[in-house]
Coordinates of C-alpha atoms in Angstrom, one line a residue:
X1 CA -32.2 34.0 -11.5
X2 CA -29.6 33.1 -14.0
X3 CA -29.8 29.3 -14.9
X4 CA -25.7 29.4 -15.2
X5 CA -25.1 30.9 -11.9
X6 CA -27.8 28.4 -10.1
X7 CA -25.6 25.9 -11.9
X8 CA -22.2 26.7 -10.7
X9 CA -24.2 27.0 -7.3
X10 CA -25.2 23.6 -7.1
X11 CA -22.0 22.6 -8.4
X12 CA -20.0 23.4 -5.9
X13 CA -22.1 22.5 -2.9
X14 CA -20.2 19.8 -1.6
X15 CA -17.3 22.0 -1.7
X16 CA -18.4 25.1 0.2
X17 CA -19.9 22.6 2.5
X18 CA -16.5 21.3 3.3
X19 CA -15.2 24.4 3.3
X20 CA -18.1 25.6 5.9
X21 CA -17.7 22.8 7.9
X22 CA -14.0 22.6 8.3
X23 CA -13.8 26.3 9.6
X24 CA -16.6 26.1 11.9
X25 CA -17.0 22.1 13.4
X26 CA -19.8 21.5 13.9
X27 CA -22.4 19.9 11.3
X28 CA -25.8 21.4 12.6
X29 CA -24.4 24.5 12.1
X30 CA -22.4 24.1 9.2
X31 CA -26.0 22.8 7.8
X32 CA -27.6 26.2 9.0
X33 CA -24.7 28.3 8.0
X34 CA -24.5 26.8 4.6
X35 CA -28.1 27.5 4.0
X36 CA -27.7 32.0 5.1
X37 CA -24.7 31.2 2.8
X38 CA -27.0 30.2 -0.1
X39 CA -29.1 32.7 0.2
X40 CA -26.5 35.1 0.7
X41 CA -24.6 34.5 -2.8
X42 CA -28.0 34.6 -4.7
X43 CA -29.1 38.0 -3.3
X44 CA -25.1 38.9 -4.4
X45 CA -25.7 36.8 -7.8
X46 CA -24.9 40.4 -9.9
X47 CA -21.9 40.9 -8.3
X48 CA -20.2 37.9 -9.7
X49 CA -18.2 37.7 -13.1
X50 CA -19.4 35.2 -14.9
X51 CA -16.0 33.7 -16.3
X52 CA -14.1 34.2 -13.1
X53 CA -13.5 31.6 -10.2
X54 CA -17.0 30.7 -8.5
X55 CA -15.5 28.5 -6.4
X56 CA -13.2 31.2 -5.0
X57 CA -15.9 33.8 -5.1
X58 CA -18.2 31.7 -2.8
X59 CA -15.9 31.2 -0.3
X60 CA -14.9 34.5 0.1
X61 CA -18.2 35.6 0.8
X62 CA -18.8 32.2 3.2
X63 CA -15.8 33.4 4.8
X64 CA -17.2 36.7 6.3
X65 CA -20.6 34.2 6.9
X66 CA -18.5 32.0 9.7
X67 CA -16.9 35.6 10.6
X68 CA -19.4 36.5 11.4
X69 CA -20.8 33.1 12.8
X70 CA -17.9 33.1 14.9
X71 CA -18.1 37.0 16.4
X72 CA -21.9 36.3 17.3
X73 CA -20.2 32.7 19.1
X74 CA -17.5 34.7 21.1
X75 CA -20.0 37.3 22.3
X76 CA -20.8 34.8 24.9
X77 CA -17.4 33.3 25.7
X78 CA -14.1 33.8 23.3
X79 CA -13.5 31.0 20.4
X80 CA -11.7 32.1 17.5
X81 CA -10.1 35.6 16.5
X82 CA -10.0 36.8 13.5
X83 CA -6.6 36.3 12.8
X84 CA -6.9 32.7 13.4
X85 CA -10.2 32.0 11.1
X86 CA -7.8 34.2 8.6
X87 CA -5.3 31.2 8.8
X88 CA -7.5 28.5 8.4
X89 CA -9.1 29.8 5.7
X90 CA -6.0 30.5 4.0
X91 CA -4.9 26.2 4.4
X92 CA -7.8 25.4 3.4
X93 CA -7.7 27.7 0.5
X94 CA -3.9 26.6 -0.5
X95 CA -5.1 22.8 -0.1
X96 CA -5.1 21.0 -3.3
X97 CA -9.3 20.6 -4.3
X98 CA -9.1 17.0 -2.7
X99 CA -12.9 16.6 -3.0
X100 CA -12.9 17.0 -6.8
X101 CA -10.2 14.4 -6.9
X102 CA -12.1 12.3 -5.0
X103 CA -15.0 12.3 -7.0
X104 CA -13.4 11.6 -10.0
X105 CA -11.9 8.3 -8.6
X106 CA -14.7 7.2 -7.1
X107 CA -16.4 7.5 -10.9
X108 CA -13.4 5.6 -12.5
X109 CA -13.6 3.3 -9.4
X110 CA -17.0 2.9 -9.7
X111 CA -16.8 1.4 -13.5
X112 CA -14.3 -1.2 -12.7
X113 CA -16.8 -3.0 -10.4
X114 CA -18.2 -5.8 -12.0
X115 CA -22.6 -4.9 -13.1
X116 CA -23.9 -6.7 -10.2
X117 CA -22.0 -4.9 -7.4
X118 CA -22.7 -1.5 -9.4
X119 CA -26.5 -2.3 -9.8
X120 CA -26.7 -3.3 -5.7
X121 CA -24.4 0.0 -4.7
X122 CA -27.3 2.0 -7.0
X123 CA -30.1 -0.1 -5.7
X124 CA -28.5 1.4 -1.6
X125 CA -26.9 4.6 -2.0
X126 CA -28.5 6.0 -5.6
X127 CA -32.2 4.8 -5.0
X128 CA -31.9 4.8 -1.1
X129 CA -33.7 1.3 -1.0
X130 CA -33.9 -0.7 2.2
X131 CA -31.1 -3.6 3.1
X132 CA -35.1 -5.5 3.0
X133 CA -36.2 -5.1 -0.5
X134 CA -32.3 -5.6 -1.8
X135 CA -32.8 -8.5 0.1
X136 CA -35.7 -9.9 -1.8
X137 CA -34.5 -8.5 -5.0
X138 CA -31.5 -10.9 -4.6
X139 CA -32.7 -13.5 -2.9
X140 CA -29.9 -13.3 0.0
X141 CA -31.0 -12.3 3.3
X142 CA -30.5 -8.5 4.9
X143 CA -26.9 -9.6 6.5
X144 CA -25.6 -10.9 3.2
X145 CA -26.1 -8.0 1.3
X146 CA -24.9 -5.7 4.8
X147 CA -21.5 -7.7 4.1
X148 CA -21.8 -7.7 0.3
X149 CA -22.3 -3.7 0.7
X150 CA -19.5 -3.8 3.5
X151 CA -17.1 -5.2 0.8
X152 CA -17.6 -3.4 -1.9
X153 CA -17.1 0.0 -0.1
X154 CA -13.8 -1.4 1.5
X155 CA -13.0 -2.1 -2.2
X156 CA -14.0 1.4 -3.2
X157 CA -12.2 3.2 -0.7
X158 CA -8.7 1.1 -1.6
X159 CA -9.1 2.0 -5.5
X160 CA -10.5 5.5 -4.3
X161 CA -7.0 6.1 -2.6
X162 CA -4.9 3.7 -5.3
X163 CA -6.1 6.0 -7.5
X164 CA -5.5 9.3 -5.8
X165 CA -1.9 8.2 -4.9
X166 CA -0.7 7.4 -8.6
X167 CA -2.4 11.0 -10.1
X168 CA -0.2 12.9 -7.5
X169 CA 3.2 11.2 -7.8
X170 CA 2.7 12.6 -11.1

């Protein structure tokens, strides 16, 4: 397997998940779909130009995936057409890469909370720890840090979209 290719791979997970998940609804399957979709583009690794869009090139071949997701849906009652999944892929395609932008303001988001809030939002959502043992750690009981925790995400998510609204008047 080529260690570039595996790299681009896990890469863009997040974004062909989206991408999965917006065209077909449901997350079980998106999940399941995601996962033929995996193994799909690493038995069709030699086909790709290394160089070239992966992003573009995954999605294309996820796209006849939830085709054909969608064809083996309909057999038992009709869903989507293929002219429709055509169109939403096509939105979705045009769409500006609003998870990337994302990301990167949750990162510069992320750095302007103060140590403490950063080392708790680690201690939750990087080392999956319980609200108990945060708990102890600080000294504050389990409701404390739920509304500590609470904060700080409503905090995030206002400088997450602060910061998404000043890079695109722009």
């Amino acid at each position: 397997m080529n260690n570039q290719f595996f790299q681009q791979l896990l890469q863009h997970q997040g974004q062909l998940h989206a991408y999965v998940l917006s065209l077909v609804g449901n997350t079980s399957d998106a999940r399941d779909l995601l996962q033929d979709i995996n193994q799909c583009l690493l038995e069709k690794q030699s086909s790709f130009t290394q160089g070239t869009n992966f992003l573009a090139w995954s999605r294309k071949v996820a796209f006849y995936k939830i085709q054909s997701y969608w064809r083996d849906k309909s057999r038992s009652r009709m869903l989507f057409d293929d002219e429709l999944l055509n169109s939403m892929s096509e939105t979705i395609d045009s769409m500006p890469d609003l998870y990337h932008e994302q990301i990167e303001a949750m990162r510069s988001c992320l750095t302007q909370l103060p140590e403490e809030k950063r080392t708790l939002m680690q201690q939750r959502y990087g080392q999956f720890l319980p609200l108990k043992s945060i708990a102890e750690y600080w000294g504050k009981s389990e409701k404390a840090i739920s509304v500590m925790l609470l904060r700080i995400r409503l905090r995030l998510q206002d400088c997450i979209q602060k910061t998404i609204a000043a890079r695109t008047r722009y």
